[in-house]
Coordinates of C-alpha atoms and ligand atoms in Angstrom, one line a residue:
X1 CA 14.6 -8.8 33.6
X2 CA 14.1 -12.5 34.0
X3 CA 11.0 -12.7 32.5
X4 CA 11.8 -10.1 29.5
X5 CA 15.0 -12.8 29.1
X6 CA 12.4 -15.7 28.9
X7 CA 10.4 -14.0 26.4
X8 CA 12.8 -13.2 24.5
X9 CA 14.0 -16.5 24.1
X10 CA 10.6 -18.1 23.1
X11 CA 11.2 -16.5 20.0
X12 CA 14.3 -18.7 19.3
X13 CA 15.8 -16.5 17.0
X14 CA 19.2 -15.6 17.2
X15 CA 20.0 -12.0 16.9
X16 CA 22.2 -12.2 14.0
X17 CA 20.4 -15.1 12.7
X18 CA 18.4 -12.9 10.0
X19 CA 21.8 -10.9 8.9
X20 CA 23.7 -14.4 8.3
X21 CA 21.0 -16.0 6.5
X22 CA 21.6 -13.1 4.3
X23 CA 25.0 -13.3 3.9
X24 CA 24.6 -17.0 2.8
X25 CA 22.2 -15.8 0.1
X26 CA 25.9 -14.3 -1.4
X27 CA 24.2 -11.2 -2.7
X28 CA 27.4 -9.0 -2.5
X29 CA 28.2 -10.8 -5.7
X30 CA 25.6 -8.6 -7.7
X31 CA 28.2 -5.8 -8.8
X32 CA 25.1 -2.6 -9.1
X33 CA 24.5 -1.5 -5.7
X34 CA 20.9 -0.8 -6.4
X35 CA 20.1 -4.1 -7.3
X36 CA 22.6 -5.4 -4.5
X37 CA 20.2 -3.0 -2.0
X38 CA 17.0 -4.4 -3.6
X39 CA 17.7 -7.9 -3.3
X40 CA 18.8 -7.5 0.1
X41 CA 16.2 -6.2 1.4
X42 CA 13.4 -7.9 -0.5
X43 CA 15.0 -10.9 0.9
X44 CA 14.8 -9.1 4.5
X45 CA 11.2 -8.4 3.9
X46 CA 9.9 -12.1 2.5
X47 CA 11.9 -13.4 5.6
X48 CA 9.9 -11.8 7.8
X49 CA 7.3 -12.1 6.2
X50 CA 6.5 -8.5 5.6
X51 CA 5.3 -8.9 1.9
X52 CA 2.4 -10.7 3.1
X53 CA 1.1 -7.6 5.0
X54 CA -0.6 -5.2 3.0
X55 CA 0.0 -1.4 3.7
X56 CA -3.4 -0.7 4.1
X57 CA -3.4 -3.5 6.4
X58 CA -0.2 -1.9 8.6
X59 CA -2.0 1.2 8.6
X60 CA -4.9 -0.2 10.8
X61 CA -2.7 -2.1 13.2
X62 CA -0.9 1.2 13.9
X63 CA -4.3 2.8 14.6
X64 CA -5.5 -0.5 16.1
X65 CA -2.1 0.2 18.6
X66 CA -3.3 3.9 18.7
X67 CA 0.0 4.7 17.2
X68 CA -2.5 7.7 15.3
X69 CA -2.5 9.3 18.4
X70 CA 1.1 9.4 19.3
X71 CA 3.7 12.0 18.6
X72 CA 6.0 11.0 15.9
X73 CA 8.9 12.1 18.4
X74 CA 7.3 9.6 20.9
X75 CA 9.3 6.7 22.1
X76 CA 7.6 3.2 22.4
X77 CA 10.4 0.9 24.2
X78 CA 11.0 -2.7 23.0
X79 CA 8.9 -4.7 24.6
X80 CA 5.8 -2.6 23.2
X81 CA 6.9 -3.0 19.6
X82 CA 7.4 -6.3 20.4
X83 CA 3.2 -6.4 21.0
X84 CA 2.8 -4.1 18.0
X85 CA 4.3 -6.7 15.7
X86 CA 2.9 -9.6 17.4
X87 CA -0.4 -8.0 16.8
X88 CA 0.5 -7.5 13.7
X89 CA 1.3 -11.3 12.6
X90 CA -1.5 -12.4 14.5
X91 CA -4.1 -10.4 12.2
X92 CA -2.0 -11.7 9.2
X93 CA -2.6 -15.1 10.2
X94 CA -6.5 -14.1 10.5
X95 CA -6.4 -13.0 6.5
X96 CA -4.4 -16.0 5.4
X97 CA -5.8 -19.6 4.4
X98 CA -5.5 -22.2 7.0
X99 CA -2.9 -23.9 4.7
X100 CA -0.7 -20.8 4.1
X101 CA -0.3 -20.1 8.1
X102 CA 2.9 -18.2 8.9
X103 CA 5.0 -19.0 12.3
X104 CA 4.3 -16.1 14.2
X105 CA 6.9 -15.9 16.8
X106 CA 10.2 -16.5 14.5
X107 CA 8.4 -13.7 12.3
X108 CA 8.5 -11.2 15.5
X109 CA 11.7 -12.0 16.7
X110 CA 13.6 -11.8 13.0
X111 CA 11.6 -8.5 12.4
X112 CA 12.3 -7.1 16.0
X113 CA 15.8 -8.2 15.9
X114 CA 16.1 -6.1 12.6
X115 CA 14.2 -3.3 13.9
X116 CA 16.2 -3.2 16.7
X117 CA 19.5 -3.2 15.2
X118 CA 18.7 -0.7 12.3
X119 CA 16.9 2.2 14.5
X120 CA 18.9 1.8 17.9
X121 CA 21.8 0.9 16.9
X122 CA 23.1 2.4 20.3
X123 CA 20.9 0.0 22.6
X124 CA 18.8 2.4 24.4
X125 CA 16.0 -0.2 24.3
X126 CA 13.6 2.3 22.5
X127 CA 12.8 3.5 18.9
X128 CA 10.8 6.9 17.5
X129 CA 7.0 6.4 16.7
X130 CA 8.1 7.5 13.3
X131 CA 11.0 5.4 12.5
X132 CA 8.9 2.7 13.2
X133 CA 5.7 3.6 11.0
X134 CA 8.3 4.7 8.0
X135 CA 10.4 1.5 8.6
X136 CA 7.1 -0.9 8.5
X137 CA 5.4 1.2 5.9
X138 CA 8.3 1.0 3.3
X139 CA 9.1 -2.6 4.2
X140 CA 5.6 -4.1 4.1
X141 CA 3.7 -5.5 0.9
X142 CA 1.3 -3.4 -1.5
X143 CA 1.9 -0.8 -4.1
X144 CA 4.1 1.3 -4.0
X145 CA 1.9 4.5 -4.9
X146 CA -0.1 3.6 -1.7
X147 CA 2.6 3.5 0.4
X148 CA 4.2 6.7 -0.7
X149 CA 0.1 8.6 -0.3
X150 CA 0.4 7.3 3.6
X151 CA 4.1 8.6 4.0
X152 CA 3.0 11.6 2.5
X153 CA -0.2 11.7 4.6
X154 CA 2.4 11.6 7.8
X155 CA 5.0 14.6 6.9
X156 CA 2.6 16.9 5.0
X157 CA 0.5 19.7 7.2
X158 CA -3.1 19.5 7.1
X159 CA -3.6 21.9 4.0
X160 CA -1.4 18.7 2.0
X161 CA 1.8 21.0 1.7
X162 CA 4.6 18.9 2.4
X163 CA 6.8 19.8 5.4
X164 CA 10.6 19.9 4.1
X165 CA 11.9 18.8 7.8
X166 CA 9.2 16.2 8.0
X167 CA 10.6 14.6 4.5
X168 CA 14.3 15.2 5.8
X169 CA 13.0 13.3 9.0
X170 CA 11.5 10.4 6.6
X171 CA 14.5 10.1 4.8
X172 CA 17.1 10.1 8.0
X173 CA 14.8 7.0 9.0
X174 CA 14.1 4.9 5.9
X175 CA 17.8 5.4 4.6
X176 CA 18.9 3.6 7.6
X177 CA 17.1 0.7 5.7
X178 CA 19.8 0.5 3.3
X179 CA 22.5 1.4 5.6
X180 CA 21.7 -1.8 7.8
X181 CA 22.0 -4.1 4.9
X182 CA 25.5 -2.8 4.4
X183 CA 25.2 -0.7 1.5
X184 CA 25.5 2.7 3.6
X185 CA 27.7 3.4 1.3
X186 CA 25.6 3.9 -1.7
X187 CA 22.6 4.9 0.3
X188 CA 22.8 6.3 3.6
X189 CA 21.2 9.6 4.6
X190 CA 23.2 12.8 4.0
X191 CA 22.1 16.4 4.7
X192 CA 21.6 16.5 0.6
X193 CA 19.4 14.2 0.2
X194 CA 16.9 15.8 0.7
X195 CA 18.1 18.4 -2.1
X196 CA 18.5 15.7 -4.4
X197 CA 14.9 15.2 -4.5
X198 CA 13.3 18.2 -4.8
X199 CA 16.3 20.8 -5.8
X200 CA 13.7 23.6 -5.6
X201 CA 12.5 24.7 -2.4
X202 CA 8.6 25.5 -3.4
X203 CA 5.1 23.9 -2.2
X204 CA 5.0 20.1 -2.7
X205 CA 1.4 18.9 -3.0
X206 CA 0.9 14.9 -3.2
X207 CA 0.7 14.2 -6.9
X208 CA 4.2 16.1 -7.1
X209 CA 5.3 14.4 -4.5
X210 CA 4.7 11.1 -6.4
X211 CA 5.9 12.6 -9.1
X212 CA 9.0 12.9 -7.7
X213 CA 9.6 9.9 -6.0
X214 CA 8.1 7.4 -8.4
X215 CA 9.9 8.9 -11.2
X216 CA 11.9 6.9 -14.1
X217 CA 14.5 7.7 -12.8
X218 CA 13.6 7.8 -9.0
X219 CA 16.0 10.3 -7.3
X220 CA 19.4 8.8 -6.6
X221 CA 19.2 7.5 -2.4
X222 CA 15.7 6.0 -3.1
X223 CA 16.6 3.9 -6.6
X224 CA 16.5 0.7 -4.5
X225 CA 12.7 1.7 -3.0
X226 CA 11.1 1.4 -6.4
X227 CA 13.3 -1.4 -8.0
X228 CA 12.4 -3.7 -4.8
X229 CA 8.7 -3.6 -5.9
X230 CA 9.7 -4.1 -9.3
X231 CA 11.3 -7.1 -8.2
X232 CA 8.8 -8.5 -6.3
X233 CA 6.3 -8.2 -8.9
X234 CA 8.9 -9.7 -11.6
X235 CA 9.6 -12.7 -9.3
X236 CA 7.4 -15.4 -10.7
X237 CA 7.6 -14.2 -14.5
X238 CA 8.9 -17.0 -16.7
X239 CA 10.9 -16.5 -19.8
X240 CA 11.2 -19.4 -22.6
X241 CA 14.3 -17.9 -23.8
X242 CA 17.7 -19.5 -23.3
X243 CA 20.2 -17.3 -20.9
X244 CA 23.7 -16.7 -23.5
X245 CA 25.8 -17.3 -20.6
X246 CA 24.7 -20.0 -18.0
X247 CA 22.4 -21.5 -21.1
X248 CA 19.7 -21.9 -18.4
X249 CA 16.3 -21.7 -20.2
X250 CA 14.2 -21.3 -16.9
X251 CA 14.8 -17.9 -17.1
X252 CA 12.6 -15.9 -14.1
X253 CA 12.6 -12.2 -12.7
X254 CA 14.2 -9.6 -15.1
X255 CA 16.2 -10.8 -18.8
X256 CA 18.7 -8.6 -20.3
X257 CA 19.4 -8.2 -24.0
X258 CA 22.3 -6.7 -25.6
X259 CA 21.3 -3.5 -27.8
X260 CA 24.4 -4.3 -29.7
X261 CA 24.6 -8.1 -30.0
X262 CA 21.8 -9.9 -31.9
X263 CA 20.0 -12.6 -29.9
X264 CA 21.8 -12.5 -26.8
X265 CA 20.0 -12.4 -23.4
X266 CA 21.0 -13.0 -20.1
X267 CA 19.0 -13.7 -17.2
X268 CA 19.2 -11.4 -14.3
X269 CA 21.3 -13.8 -12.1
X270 CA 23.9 -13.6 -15.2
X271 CA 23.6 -9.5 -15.8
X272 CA 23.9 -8.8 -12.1
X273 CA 27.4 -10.7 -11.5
X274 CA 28.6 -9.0 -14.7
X275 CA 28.8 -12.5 -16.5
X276 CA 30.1 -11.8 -20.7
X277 CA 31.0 -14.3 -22.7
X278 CA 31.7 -14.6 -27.2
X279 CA 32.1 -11.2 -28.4
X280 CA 29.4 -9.5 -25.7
X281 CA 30.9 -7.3 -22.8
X282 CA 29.5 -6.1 -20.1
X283 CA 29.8 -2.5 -21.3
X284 CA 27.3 -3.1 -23.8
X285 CA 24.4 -1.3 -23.1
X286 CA 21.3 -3.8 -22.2
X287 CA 17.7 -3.3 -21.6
X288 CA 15.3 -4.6 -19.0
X289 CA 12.6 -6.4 -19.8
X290 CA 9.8 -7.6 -17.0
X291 CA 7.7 -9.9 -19.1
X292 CA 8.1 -11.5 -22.3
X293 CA 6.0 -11.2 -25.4
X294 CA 6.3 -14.2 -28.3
X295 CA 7.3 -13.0 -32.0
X296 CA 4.1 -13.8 -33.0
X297 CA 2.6 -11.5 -30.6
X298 CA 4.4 -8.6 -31.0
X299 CA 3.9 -8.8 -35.0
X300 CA 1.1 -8.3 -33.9
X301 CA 1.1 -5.4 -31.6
X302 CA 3.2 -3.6 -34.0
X303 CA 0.8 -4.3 -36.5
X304 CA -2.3 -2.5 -34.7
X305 CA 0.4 -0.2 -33.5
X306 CA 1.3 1.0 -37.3
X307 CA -2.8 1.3 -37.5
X308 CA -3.2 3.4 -34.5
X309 CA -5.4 1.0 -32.4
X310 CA -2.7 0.8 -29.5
X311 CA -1.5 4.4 -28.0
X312 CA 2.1 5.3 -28.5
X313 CA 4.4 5.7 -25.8
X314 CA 2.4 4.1 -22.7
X315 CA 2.5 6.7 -19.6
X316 CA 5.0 5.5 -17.2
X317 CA 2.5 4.7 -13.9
X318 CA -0.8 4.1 -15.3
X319 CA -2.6 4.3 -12.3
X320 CA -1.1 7.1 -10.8
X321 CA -2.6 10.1 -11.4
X322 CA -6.5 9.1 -10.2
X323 CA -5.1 7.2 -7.3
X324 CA -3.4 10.8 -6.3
X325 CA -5.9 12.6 -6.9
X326 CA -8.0 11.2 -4.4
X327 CA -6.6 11.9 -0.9
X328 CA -6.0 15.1 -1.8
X329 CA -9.7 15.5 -2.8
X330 CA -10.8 14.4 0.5
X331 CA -8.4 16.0 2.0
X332 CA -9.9 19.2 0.8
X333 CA -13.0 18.7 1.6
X334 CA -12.1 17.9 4.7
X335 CA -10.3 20.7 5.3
X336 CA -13.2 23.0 4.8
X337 CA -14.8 21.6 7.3
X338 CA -12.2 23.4 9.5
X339 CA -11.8 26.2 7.5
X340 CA -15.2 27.4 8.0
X341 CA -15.7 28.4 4.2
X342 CA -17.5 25.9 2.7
X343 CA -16.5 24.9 -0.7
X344 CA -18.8 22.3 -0.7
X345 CA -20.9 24.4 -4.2
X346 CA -17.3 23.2 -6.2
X347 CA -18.7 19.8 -6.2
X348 CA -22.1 20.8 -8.6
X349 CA -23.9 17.1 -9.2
X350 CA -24.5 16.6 -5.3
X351 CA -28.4 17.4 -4.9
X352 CA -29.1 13.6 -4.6
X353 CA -26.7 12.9 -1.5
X354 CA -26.9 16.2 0.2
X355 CA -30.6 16.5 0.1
X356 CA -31.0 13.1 2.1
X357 CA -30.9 13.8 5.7
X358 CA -27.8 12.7 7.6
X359 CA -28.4 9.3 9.0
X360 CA -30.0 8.5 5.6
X361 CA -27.1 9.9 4.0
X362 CA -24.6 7.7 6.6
X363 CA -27.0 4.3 5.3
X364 CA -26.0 5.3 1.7
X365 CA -22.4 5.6 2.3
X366 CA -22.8 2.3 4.4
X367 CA -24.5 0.7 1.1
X368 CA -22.2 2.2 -1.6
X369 CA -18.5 1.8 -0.1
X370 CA -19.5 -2.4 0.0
X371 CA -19.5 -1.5 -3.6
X372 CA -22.8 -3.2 -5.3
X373 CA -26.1 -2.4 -6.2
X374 CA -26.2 1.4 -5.9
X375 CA -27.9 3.8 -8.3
X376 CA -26.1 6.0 -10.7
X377 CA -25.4 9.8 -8.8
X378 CA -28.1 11.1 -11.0
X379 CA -30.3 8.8 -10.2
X380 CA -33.4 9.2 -7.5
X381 CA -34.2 5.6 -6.6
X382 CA -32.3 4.8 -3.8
X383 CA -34.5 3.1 -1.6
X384 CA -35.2 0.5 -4.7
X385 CA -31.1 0.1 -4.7
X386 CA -31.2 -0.6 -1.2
X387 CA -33.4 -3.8 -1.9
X388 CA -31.4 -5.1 -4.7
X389 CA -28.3 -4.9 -3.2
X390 CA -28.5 -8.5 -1.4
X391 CA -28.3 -10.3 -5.1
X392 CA -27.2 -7.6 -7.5
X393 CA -23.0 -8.0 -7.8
X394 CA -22.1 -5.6 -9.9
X395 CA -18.3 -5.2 -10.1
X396 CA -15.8 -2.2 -9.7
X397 CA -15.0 -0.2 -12.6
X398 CA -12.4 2.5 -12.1
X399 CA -15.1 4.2 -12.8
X400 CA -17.3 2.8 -10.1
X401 CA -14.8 3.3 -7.2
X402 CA -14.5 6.9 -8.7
X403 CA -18.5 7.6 -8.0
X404 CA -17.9 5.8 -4.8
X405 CA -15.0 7.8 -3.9
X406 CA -16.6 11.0 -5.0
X407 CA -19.9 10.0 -2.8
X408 CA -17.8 9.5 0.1
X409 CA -16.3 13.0 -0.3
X410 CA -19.3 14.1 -0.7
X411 CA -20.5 12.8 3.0
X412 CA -18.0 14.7 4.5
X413 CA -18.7 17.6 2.4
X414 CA -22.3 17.1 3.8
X415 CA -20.9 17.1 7.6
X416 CA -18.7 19.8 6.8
X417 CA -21.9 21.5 5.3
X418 CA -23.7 20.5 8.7
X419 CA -21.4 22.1 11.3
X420 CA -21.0 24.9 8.9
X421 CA -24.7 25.9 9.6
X422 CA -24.8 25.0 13.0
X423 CA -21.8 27.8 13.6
X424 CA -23.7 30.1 12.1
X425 CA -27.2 29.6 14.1
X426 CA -25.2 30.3 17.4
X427 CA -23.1 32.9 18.5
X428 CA -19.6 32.1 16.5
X429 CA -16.8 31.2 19.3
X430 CA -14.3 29.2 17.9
X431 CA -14.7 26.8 21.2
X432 CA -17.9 26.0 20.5
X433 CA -16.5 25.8 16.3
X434 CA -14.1 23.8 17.7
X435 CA -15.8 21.4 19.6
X436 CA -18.5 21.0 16.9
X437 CA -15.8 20.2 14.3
X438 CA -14.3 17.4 16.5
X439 CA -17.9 15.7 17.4
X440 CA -18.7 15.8 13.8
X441 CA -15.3 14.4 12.7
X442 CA -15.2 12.0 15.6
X443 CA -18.5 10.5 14.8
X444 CA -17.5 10.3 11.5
X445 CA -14.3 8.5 11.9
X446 CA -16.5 6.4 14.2
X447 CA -18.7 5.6 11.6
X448 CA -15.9 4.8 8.9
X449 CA -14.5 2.5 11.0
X450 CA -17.5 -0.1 11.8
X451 CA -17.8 0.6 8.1
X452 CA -14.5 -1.3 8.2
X453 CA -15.1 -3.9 10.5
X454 CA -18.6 -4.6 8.8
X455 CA -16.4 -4.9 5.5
X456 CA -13.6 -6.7 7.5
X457 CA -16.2 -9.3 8.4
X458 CA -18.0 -9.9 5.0
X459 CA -14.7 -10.7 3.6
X460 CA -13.9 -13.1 6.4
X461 CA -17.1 -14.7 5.5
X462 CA -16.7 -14.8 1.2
X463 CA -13.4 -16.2 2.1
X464 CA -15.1 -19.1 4.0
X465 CA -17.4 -19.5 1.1
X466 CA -14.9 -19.1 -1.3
X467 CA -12.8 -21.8 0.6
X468 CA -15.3 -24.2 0.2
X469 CA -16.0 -23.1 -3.3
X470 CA -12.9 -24.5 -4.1
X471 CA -12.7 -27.6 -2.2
X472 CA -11.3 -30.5 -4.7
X473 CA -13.4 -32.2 -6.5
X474 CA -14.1 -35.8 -5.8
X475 CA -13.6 -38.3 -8.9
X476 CA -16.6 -39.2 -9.5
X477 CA -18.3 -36.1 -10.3
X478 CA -16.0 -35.9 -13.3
X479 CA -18.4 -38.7 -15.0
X480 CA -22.0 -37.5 -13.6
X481 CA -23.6 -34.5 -16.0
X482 CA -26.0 -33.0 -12.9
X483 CA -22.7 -32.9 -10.6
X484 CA -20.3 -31.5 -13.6
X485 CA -22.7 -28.5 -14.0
X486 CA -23.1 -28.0 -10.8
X487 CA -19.5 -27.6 -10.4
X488 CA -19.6 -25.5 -12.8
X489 CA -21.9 -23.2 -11.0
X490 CA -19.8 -23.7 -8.0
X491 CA -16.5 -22.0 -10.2
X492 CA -18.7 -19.4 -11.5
X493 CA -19.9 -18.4 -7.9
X494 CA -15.9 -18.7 -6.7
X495 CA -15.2 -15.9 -9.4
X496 CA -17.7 -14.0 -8.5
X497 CA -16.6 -14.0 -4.7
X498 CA -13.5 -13.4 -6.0
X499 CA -14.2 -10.3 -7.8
X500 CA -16.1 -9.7 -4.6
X501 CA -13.6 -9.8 -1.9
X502 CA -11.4 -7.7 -4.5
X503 CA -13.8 -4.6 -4.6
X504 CA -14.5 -4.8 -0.6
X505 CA -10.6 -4.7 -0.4
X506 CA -10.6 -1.7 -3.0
X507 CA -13.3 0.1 -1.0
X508 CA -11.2 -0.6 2.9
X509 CA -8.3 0.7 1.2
X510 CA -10.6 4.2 -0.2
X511 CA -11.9 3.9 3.5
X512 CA -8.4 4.2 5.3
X513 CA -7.0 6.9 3.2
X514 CA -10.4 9.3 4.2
X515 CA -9.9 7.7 7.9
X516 CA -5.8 9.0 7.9
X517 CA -6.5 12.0 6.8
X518 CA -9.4 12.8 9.4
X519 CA -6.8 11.4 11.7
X520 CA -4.5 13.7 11.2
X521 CA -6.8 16.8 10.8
X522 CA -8.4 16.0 14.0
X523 CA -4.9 15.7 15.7
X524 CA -3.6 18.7 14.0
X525 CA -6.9 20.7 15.7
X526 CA -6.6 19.2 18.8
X527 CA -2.8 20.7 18.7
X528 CA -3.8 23.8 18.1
X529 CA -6.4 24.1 20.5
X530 CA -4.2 23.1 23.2
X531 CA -1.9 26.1 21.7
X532 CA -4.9 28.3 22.0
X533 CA -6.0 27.5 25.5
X534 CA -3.2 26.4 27.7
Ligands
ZN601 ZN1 22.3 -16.8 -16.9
ZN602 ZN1 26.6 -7.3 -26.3

């Protein structure tokens, strides 16, 4: 007890502290409870430094903390959270610059203190597995549509049908978001909410799921989920427009202009509170606007737009429907694996990969997912890719991560293919099925996972070269020729290791979604074999 009181105190943060540092920021002034919920929360988030964390990277610490292999209905008690988050600020403090440190230990103990009072709220000193992935997930940094493929991930059964009471689960736990910063009210869980998502009760596969949820409008209790993002990624745009009410002309986040009133704008600080003034009320209807584009440039736009270079009517989430797509691709393929049946002739242009044998084929992957240098899928030359890779950068296209992505589905369609045939040489008993499914998907997950580290390591090393890439440069290099264009070389190289730690980020992220979903197949069998044989 003593000690536990000790720790505790090493944190030096008050338990309310995070809740009245709120309350000085005077939000309850913004009269729309969505934004009110938004701002509240955002503010919750950047305080303890949540933002900074990426989803992809909160998935790994959870498997890092083999929370993977936990029951969602599993309790973890306080003091284990507790080394959950500090494990999670410590790797943060790994990925950030040695100038951009945060302080670790106020971060834990504002973000436990939260965590504490939303989910136990009646002190029993313990909180679900799943509250607490569903709380960190919504609540860390990244995009939005990643976030929603790893909640889906967790309450959809391993053909990617979403589980009704799994959703109903998700949404008792990340309403109580809402419903700790006081707006309950507006937002707290009710047996409908679920309804008000999805009013009809039929199969929900991931893009409809997304769909759904990332809709314009979003359904009513998760308005404030989508707007946070939108204010975080609105946060550092400037306006050079002057606000009609407070006359400020730094104008940043969101500006409002009057549909009725010519000219008159007001920045978000000014809509929020309801602030009117001259013959502008705050009935009139106003539209958002997340950027700002000058007169001359929009003459412009509607120029080429009259001449049809630009496409009318721009689709609502650009990236979403690839990004969808792709977990429930590997999904799939994964899921054949299990199945037995072997749709593995769906994916036609695989000769190349499949006919390599399977470390070769594991070395491919190993080379492709870094994500330079590898041959079109057509192509035959792989070996010659293999030697180019060490000074060819080529970049990702969408494109490129697409033939990446598909290559990696293809490698598990090439296991999958692998302990098909092996079932069929010997005598078919679903143990020894069983058993070969789990090896294979074992050693795959495995294998995916030093992929990580190795990728985890080669950025930690371009960041160190891109660190010093960008050191300041000393004055007098500004005069001497052979130093200016060797400068210049130096900020041509920093791009390119820019654009480099960018694509290995792009392929972890491709390389986590494969790894949950394994995950959860794996789990799902092991469930049912210990259903099967008790
Ligand atoms: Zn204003
Ligand atoms: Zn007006």
């Amino acid at each position: 007890m003593i000690e536990e009181g000790s720790k505790r105190g090493k944190a030096m943060v008050e338990k309310r502290q995070l809740f009245m540092e709120m309350r000085a920021q005077n939000f309850d002034v913004i009269r729309l409870s969505t934004y009110r919920t938004a701002c509240k929360l955002r503010f919750v988030q950047k305080r303890c430094n949540l933002h900074l964390v990426d989803v992809w990277n909160m998935i790994e610490a959870f498997r890092d903390n083999g929370l993977n292999t936990l029951d969602h209905n599993a309790e973890i008690n306080v003091s284990r959270l507790e080394t959950i988050l500090s494990s999670i600020y410590y790797q943060l403090n790994k990925r950030l610059p040695t100038t951009h440190q945060i302080n670790v230990e106020q971060s834990i103990g504002l973000l436990l203190n939260f965590m504490v009072a939303t989910y136990d709220s009646e002190s029993h000193g313990k909180l679900t597995v799943f509250s607490m992935k569903a709380m960190l997930a919504t609540m860390c940094g990244g995009k939005i549509v990643d976030k929603l493929r790893y909640i889906f991930s967790q309450i959809s059964d391993s053909s990617g049908v979403m589980v009704f009471a799994k959703f109903d689960q998700f949404l008792r736990e990340v309403l109580k978001l809402p419903t700790a910063v006081f707006e309950g009210p507006s937002f707290g869980y009710t047996e409908h909410s679920v309804r008000t998502c999805f009013p009809q009760q039929k199969k929900i596969m991931l893009n409809t799921f997304l769909d759904v949820l990332m809709a314009d409008p979003p359904p009513q209790c998760l308005v404030w989920l989508p707007l946070m993002h939108r204010l975080a990624n609105v946060e550092n745009v400037f306006h050079p427009v002057e606000c009609s009410y407070c006359r400020s002309e730094s104008m940043m986040g969101f500006r409002y202009r009057c549909q009725q009133c010519h000219g008159y704008q007001l920045c978000q600080s000014c809509f929020w509170r309801g602030h009117a003034n001259g013959p502008h009320s705050n009935q009139h209807q106003m539209k958002e606007h997340s950027s700002w584009k000058s007169p001359a440039k929009k003459l412009s736009h509607a120029i080429s737009k009259s001449l049809g270079c630009v496409p009318i009517g721009e689709p609502p989430h650009p990236v979403f429907p690839e990004q969808a797509e792709r977990p429930q691709e590997l999904t799939h393929t994964a899921w054949c694996h299990f199945e037995g049946a072997i749709r593995v002739t769906s994916l036609k242009d695989d000769q190349t990969s499949l006919a390599v044998t399977h470390s070769g084929c594991q070395f491919f992957l190993t080379q492709d997912s870094v994500g330079f240098g590898f041959p079109p899928i057509s192509g035959n030359n792989r070996g010659q890719s293999l030697n180019q890779t060490t000074d060819v950068i080529v970049l990702e296209s969408p494109s490129r991560l697409d033939e990446e992505h598909r290559l990696i589905a293809r490698y598990a369609a090439r296991l999958a293919a692998e302990a098909g045939n092996s079932t069929q040489q010997c005598p078919p008993t679903d143990l020894s099925f069983n058993f070969d499914a789990n090896k294979q998907q074992r050693q795959l997950i495995a294998e995916l996972e030093n992929k990580n580290r190795e990728i985890l390591q080669e950025i930690q090393r371009l960041r160190l070269e891109h660190e010093q890439a960008s050191q300041p440069t000393p004055e007098k290099a500004q005069q001497n020729p052979t130093l200016l264009t060797e400068l210049r070389l130096l900020r041509h190289r920093k791009d390119e290791l820019e654009r480099r730690m960018s694509a290995l980020q792009e392929s972890r992220r491709e390389l986590m979604v494969q790894l949950e979903g394994l995950m959860r197949l794996l789990k799902d069998e092991e469930q049912k074999q210990a259903v099967s044989c008790p």
